[in-house]
mmCIF file of C-alpha atoms in Angstrom:
data_model
loop_
_atom_site.group_PDB
_atom_site.id
_atom_site.type_symbol
_atom_site.label_atom_id
_atom_site.label_comp_id
_atom_site.label_asym_id
_atom_site.label_seq_id
_atom_site.Cartn_x
_atom_site.Cartn_y
_atom_site.Cartn_z
ATOM 1 C CA MET O 23 -4.645 23.414 -84.039
ATOM 2 C CA LYS O 24 -7.866 24.808 -82.590
ATOM 3 C CA ASP O 25 -8.347 24.347 -78.823
ATOM 4 C CA LEU O 26 -11.546 22.318 -78.820
ATOM 5 C CA THR O 27 -12.038 22.761 -75.068
ATOM 6 C CA LEU O 28 -12.955 26.403 -75.675
ATOM 7 C CA ASP O 29 -16.181 25.258 -77.287
ATOM 8 C CA TYR O 30 -17.297 23.556 -74.094
ATOM 9 C CA PRO O 31 -19.150 25.977 -71.780
ATOM 10 C CA PHE O 32 -17.690 24.561 -68.551
ATOM 11 C CA ALA O 33 -14.073 24.194 -69.620
ATOM 12 C CA GLY O 34 -11.915 24.924 -66.583
ATOM 13 C CA ASP O 35 -14.918 25.726 -64.368
ATOM 14 C CA THR O 36 -15.150 22.756 -62.009
ATOM 15 C CA LYS O 37 -17.861 24.317 -59.842
ATOM 16 C CA ALA O 38 -20.133 24.966 -62.817
ATOM 17 C CA MET O 39 -19.564 21.438 -64.098
ATOM 18 C CA THR O 40 -20.500 19.978 -60.703
ATOM 19 C CA LEU O 41 -23.732 21.982 -60.621
ATOM 20 C CA GLU O 42 -24.609 20.914 -64.148
ATOM 21 C CA SER O 43 -23.899 17.269 -63.303
ATOM 22 C CA LEU O 44 -26.827 17.383 -60.853
ATOM 23 C CA LEU O 45 -29.204 18.929 -63.402
ATOM 24 C CA HIS O 46 -31.741 16.098 -63.491
ATOM 25 C CA GLU O 47 -31.863 15.711 -59.718
ATOM 26 C CA ARG O 48 -32.306 19.485 -59.357
ATOM 27 C CA LEU O 49 -35.153 19.503 -61.892
ATOM 28 C CA PHE O 50 -36.829 16.596 -60.107
ATOM 29 C CA ARG O 51 -36.317 17.556 -56.451
ATOM 30 C CA GLY O 52 -35.466 21.264 -56.539
ATOM 31 C CA GLN O 53 -32.357 23.176 -55.489
ATOM 32 C CA GLU O 54 -33.489 23.502 -51.870
ATOM 33 C CA ALA O 55 -33.658 19.723 -51.599
ATOM 34 C CA LEU O 56 -30.163 19.336 -53.040
ATOM 35 C CA ASP O 57 -28.835 21.890 -50.571
ATOM 36 C CA ARG O 58 -30.290 19.862 -47.705
ATOM 37 C CA LEU O 59 -28.869 16.596 -49.018
ATOM 38 C CA GLY O 60 -25.456 18.178 -49.406
ATOM 39 C CA GLY O 61 -25.370 19.236 -45.763
ATOM 40 C CA VAL O 62 -25.963 15.825 -44.180
ATOM 41 C CA ALA O 63 -22.956 13.839 -42.930
ATOM 42 C CA VAL O 64 -23.497 10.202 -43.959
ATOM 43 C CA THR O 65 -21.244 7.375 -42.809
ATOM 44 C CA ILE O 66 -21.444 4.181 -44.867
ATOM 45 C CA CYS O 67 -20.098 1.121 -43.086
ATOM 46 C CA GLY O 68 -18.802 -1.231 -45.743
ATOM 47 C CA ALA O 69 -17.524 -0.593 -49.276
ATOM 48 C CA GLY O 70 -18.560 -3.906 -50.786
ATOM 49 C CA ALA O 71 -21.466 -4.667 -53.087
ATOM 50 C CA LEU O 72 -24.109 -2.545 -51.360
ATOM 51 C CA GLY O 73 -21.788 0.058 -49.867
ATOM 52 C CA SER O 74 -19.948 0.885 -53.076
ATOM 53 C CA LEU O 75 -23.085 1.171 -55.209
ATOM 54 C CA LEU O 76 -24.872 3.157 -52.508
ATOM 55 C CA ALA O 77 -22.001 5.627 -52.175
ATOM 56 C CA ASP O 78 -21.940 6.056 -55.942
ATOM 57 C CA SER O 79 -25.694 6.770 -56.052
ATOM 58 C CA LEU O 80 -25.641 9.205 -53.137
ATOM 59 C CA ALA O 81 -22.747 11.181 -54.644
ATOM 60 C CA ARG O 82 -24.699 11.506 -57.896
ATOM 61 C CA GLN O 83 -27.799 12.714 -56.018
ATOM 62 C CA GLY O 84 -26.164 15.631 -54.236
ATOM 63 C CA PHE O 85 -24.749 14.164 -51.004
ATOM 64 C CA LYS O 86 -21.397 15.843 -50.397
ATOM 65 C CA ARG O 87 -20.404 14.713 -46.908
ATOM 66 C CA LEU O 88 -19.715 11.006 -47.241
ATOM 67 C CA ARG O 89 -17.520 8.835 -45.038
ATOM 68 C CA VAL O 90 -16.924 5.203 -46.027
ATOM 69 C CA ILE O 91 -15.369 2.673 -43.637
ATOM 70 C CA ASP O 92 -13.856 -0.599 -44.881
ATOM 71 C CA PHE O 93 -10.476 -2.312 -44.498
ATOM 72 C CA ASP O 94 -10.849 -4.821 -47.377
ATOM 73 C CA ARG O 95 -8.967 -4.847 -50.649
ATOM 74 C CA VAL O 96 -10.515 -5.426 -54.064
ATOM 75 C CA GLU O 97 -10.575 -9.047 -55.241
ATOM 76 C CA ALA O 98 -11.401 -10.371 -58.704
ATOM 77 C CA ARG O 99 -14.601 -11.919 -57.352
ATOM 78 C CA ASN O 100 -15.853 -8.428 -56.453
ATOM 79 C CA VAL O 101 -16.029 -7.196 -60.049
ATOM 80 C CA SER O 102 -19.468 -8.605 -60.916
ATOM 81 C CA THR O 103 -21.333 -7.047 -57.968
ATOM 82 C CA GLN O 104 -19.325 -3.973 -56.965
ATOM 83 C CA ILE O 105 -18.189 -0.808 -58.752
ATOM 84 C CA TYR O 106 -14.566 -1.945 -58.945
ATOM 85 C CA GLY O 107 -12.747 -3.286 -62.003
ATOM 86 C CA LEU O 108 -10.024 -5.850 -62.590
ATOM 87 C CA SER O 109 -7.437 -3.073 -62.691
ATOM 88 C CA ASP O 110 -8.327 -2.276 -59.046
ATOM 89 C CA VAL O 111 -7.574 -5.762 -57.692
ATOM 90 C CA GLY O 112 -5.253 -5.534 -54.686
ATOM 91 C CA SER O 113 -6.098 -1.918 -53.867
ATOM 92 C CA LEU O 114 -7.981 -0.770 -50.780
ATOM 93 C CA LYS O 115 -11.671 -0.501 -51.640
ATOM 94 C CA VAL O 116 -12.177 2.828 -49.883
ATOM 95 C CA GLN O 117 -9.240 4.406 -51.708
ATOM 96 C CA VAL O 118 -10.492 3.221 -55.102
ATOM 97 C CA LEU O 119 -13.982 4.457 -54.237
ATOM 98 C CA LYS O 120 -12.676 7.822 -53.057
ATOM 99 C CA ALA O 121 -10.697 8.369 -56.263
ATOM 100 C CA ALA O 122 -13.519 7.195 -58.514
ATOM 101 C CA LEU O 123 -16.203 9.381 -56.953
ATOM 102 C CA PHE O 124 -14.005 12.469 -56.943
ATOM 103 C CA ARG O 125 -13.057 11.913 -60.574
ATOM 104 C CA GLN O 126 -16.607 11.186 -61.684
ATOM 105 C CA THR O 127 -18.717 13.508 -59.500
ATOM 106 C CA GLY O 128 -16.406 15.882 -57.641
ATOM 107 C CA ALA O 129 -17.532 14.398 -54.293
ATOM 108 C CA GLU O 130 -14.801 14.262 -51.650
ATOM 109 C CA VAL O 131 -15.199 11.027 -49.681
ATOM 110 C CA ASP O 132 -13.630 10.588 -46.259
ATOM 111 C CA ALA O 133 -12.098 7.143 -46.857
ATOM 112 C CA VAL O 134 -11.389 5.206 -43.649
ATOM 113 C CA ALA O 135 -9.337 2.055 -44.292
ATOM 114 C CA ARG O 136 -9.844 0.449 -40.891
ATOM 115 C CA ARG O 137 -11.749 -2.469 -39.438
ATOM 116 C CA LEU O 138 -14.697 -1.119 -37.458
ATOM 117 C CA GLU O 139 -14.743 -2.766 -34.038
ATOM 118 C CA GLU O 140 -16.277 -2.114 -30.650
ATOM 119 C CA ALA O 141 -13.071 -0.447 -29.459
ATOM 120 C CA ASN O 142 -13.011 2.170 -32.242
ATOM 121 C CA ALA O 143 -16.684 2.461 -33.226
ATOM 122 C CA ALA O 144 -17.228 5.705 -31.307
ATOM 123 C CA GLN O 145 -14.238 7.309 -33.016
ATOM 124 C CA LEU O 146 -15.039 6.101 -36.536
ATOM 125 C CA LEU O 147 -18.753 6.974 -36.384
ATOM 126 C CA ARG O 148 -18.325 10.335 -34.678
ATOM 127 C CA ALA O 149 -20.150 13.354 -36.104
ATOM 128 C CA SER O 150 -22.383 11.165 -38.284
ATOM 129 C CA GLY O 151 -25.784 12.614 -39.066
ATOM 130 C CA LEU O 152 -26.803 9.303 -40.605
ATOM 131 C CA VAL O 153 -25.235 5.859 -40.296
ATOM 132 C CA VAL O 154 -25.694 3.171 -42.942
ATOM 133 C CA ASP O 155 -24.787 -0.450 -42.253
ATOM 134 C CA THR O 156 -23.950 -2.507 -45.352
ATOM 135 C CA PHE O 157 -21.592 -4.998 -43.691
ATOM 136 C CA ASP O 158 -21.788 -8.684 -44.591
ATOM 137 C CA ASN O 159 -21.184 -10.193 -41.145
ATOM 138 C CA SER O 160 -23.137 -10.264 -37.904
ATOM 139 C CA ALA O 161 -20.338 -9.056 -35.624
ATOM 140 C CA SER O 162 -19.773 -5.821 -37.531
ATOM 141 C CA ARG O 163 -23.496 -5.207 -37.996
ATOM 142 C CA GLY O 164 -23.999 -5.580 -34.261
ATOM 143 C CA VAL O 165 -21.264 -3.064 -33.460
ATOM 144 C CA VAL O 166 -22.739 -0.505 -35.867
ATOM 145 C CA ALA O 167 -26.264 -0.956 -34.508
ATOM 146 C CA SER O 168 -25.128 -0.618 -30.889
ATOM 147 C CA GLU O 169 -22.953 2.443 -31.449
ATOM 148 C CA ALA O 170 -25.559 4.231 -33.572
ATOM 149 C CA GLU O 171 -28.118 3.658 -30.827
ATOM 150 C CA ARG O 172 -25.710 4.966 -28.193
ATOM 151 C CA MET O 173 -25.017 8.062 -30.301
ATOM 152 C CA GLY O 174 -28.672 8.621 -31.061
ATOM 153 C CA ALA O 175 -27.923 8.624 -34.799
ATOM 154 C CA PRO O 176 -30.506 7.232 -37.238
ATOM 155 C CA CYS O 177 -29.180 3.976 -38.695
ATOM 156 C CA LEU O 178 -30.291 2.250 -41.893
ATOM 157 C CA HIS O 179 -29.398 -1.406 -42.522
ATOM 158 C CA LEU O 180 -29.049 -2.892 -46.012
ATOM 159 C CA GLY O 181 -28.603 -6.615 -46.524
ATOM 160 C CA MET O 182 -29.068 -9.479 -48.990
ATOM 161 C CA ASN O 183 -29.287 -13.241 -49.058
ATOM 162 C CA GLY O 184 -30.004 -15.344 -52.118
ATOM 163 C CA GLY O 185 -32.723 -13.556 -54.100
ATOM 164 C CA TYR O 186 -33.854 -11.432 -51.160
ATOM 165 C CA GLY O 187 -32.749 -8.002 -50.003
ATOM 166 C CA GLU O 188 -33.936 -5.636 -47.306
ATOM 167 C CA VAL O 189 -33.639 -1.987 -46.354
ATOM 168 C CA ARG O 190 -34.457 -1.598 -42.670
ATOM 169 C CA TRP O 191 -34.299 1.257 -40.190
ATOM 170 C CA ASP O 192 -32.863 0.597 -36.748
ATOM 171 C CA SER O 193 -36.194 0.428 -34.909
ATOM 172 C CA GLY O 194 -37.084 -3.238 -34.545
ATOM 173 C CA TYR O 195 -34.027 -4.379 -36.497
ATOM 174 C CA THR O 196 -32.521 -7.710 -35.477
ATOM 175 C CA VAL O 197 -28.955 -8.518 -36.508
ATOM 176 C CA PRO O 198 -29.130 -11.627 -38.746
ATOM 177 C CA ARG O 199 -26.948 -14.676 -38.275
ATOM 178 C CA ASP O 200 -24.035 -15.196 -40.645
ATOM 179 C CA VAL O 201 -24.565 -17.420 -43.671
ATOM 180 C CA ALA O 202 -23.084 -20.862 -43.029
ATOM 181 C CA GLY O 203 -19.669 -21.477 -44.565
ATOM 182 C CA PRO O 204 -15.968 -20.721 -44.109
ATOM 183 C CA ASP O 205 -16.275 -17.320 -45.792
ATOM 184 C CA VAL O 206 -19.365 -15.140 -45.299
ATOM 185 C CA CYS O 207 -18.687 -13.568 -48.692
ATOM 186 C CA ASP O 208 -19.114 -16.868 -50.526
ATOM 187 C CA TYR O 209 -22.837 -17.086 -51.213
ATOM 188 C CA PRO O 210 -24.948 -16.819 -54.391
ATOM 189 C CA LEU O 211 -25.541 -13.185 -55.298
ATOM 190 C CA ALA O 212 -27.006 -11.521 -58.391
ATOM 191 C CA ARG O 213 -25.841 -8.082 -59.488
ATOM 192 C CA ASN O 214 -29.402 -7.004 -60.230
ATOM 193 C CA LEU O 215 -30.408 -7.698 -56.625
ATOM 194 C CA VAL O 216 -27.502 -5.552 -55.426
ATOM 195 C CA GLN O 217 -28.564 -2.701 -57.689
ATOM 196 C CA LEU O 218 -32.219 -2.899 -56.663
ATOM 197 C CA THR O 219 -31.391 -2.981 -52.963
ATOM 198 C CA ALA O 220 -28.850 -0.152 -53.209
ATOM 199 C CA ALA O 221 -31.304 1.973 -55.215
ATOM 200 C CA ALA O 222 -34.037 1.388 -52.655
ATOM 201 C CA GLY O 223 -31.617 2.332 -49.886
ATOM 202 C CA ALA O 224 -30.590 5.534 -51.645
ATOM 203 C CA GLU O 225 -34.212 6.629 -52.127
ATOM 204 C CA VAL O 226 -35.061 5.807 -48.504
ATOM 205 C CA LEU O 227 -32.172 7.993 -47.328
ATOM 206 C CA VAL O 228 -33.157 10.873 -49.610
ATOM 207 C CA ARG O 229 -36.757 10.800 -48.422
ATOM 208 C CA PHE O 230 -35.706 10.650 -44.781
ATOM 209 C CA VAL O 231 -33.499 13.718 -45.144
ATOM 210 C CA LEU O 232 -36.176 15.662 -47.007
ATOM 211 C CA THR O 233 -39.306 14.587 -45.102
ATOM 212 C CA GLY O 234 -38.206 12.826 -41.913
ATOM 213 C CA GLU O 235 -40.130 9.733 -43.020
ATOM 214 C CA LYS O 236 -38.613 6.343 -42.192
ATOM 215 C CA ARG O 237 -39.706 3.650 -44.636
ATOM 216 C CA SER O 238 -38.373 0.081 -44.712
ATOM 217 C CA TYR O 239 -38.560 -2.261 -47.697
ATOM 218 C CA THR O 240 -37.977 -5.815 -48.833
ATOM 219 C CA VAL O 241 -36.624 -6.601 -52.301
ATOM 220 C CA THR O 242 -37.256 -9.876 -54.106
ATOM 221 C CA LEU O 243 -35.433 -10.586 -57.350
ATOM 222 C CA GLY O 244 -37.644 -13.393 -58.613
ATOM 223 C CA ASP O 245 -40.557 -11.042 -59.239
ATOM 224 C CA LEU O 246 -38.519 -7.806 -59.427
ATOM 225 C CA LYS O 247 -40.548 -6.415 -56.564
ATOM 226 C CA ILE O 248 -39.842 -3.816 -53.903
ATOM 227 C CA SER O 249 -42.402 -3.921 -51.092
ATOM 228 C CA ALA O 250 -42.966 -1.948 -47.909
ATOM 229 C CA TRP O 251 -41.699 -3.875 -44.902
ATOM 230 C CA GLU O 252 -44.488 -5.785 -43.236
ATOM 231 C CA GLY O 253 -43.662 -6.324 -39.598
#
């Protein structure tokens, strides 16, 4: 039987396949831009709805140095808003994310399956060129904000509540209070809001790396609108 893989130009050439997988980004932004994106060490705090989709987008845009911190395991309720599937239930989110992104994009994620706390924040966030906070609770958000400030690392915060999302840089950012209820994860959330907010966050990060510009945005699902932060 004929070996059909021989007809595919990148058969066995992983490096060439990885370069080709970024074709559209390279045509849009240029190879120099992709080289810059690939050299930035980004630490994403949280591998839930926003963190998982953001990591997926960044890996597909040329970011190669990604660290993701989260100690949670996949639950069935995560399937509608995160990148995980029912077959992943029970597994550590960062390990599933690491395997998925390597398989799909060739990106090698530094998966840290630990709870980020004040006592270990300096260790877990070390050597970060950029810090991204996507946590869903005030305590963890506060630790990230404080440690990023101490390190002098730019920190971007992504968050959602109801039909509202925001993408905010550290300057002027105030840690929000937790949503009332026994479990901060139990609140109404639409997948489309997650995708819009994560996409806005990814573009903000790309533009910051390439131009140094810090832009903050609000996202409202009701009118499908992304607006510059007014404040």
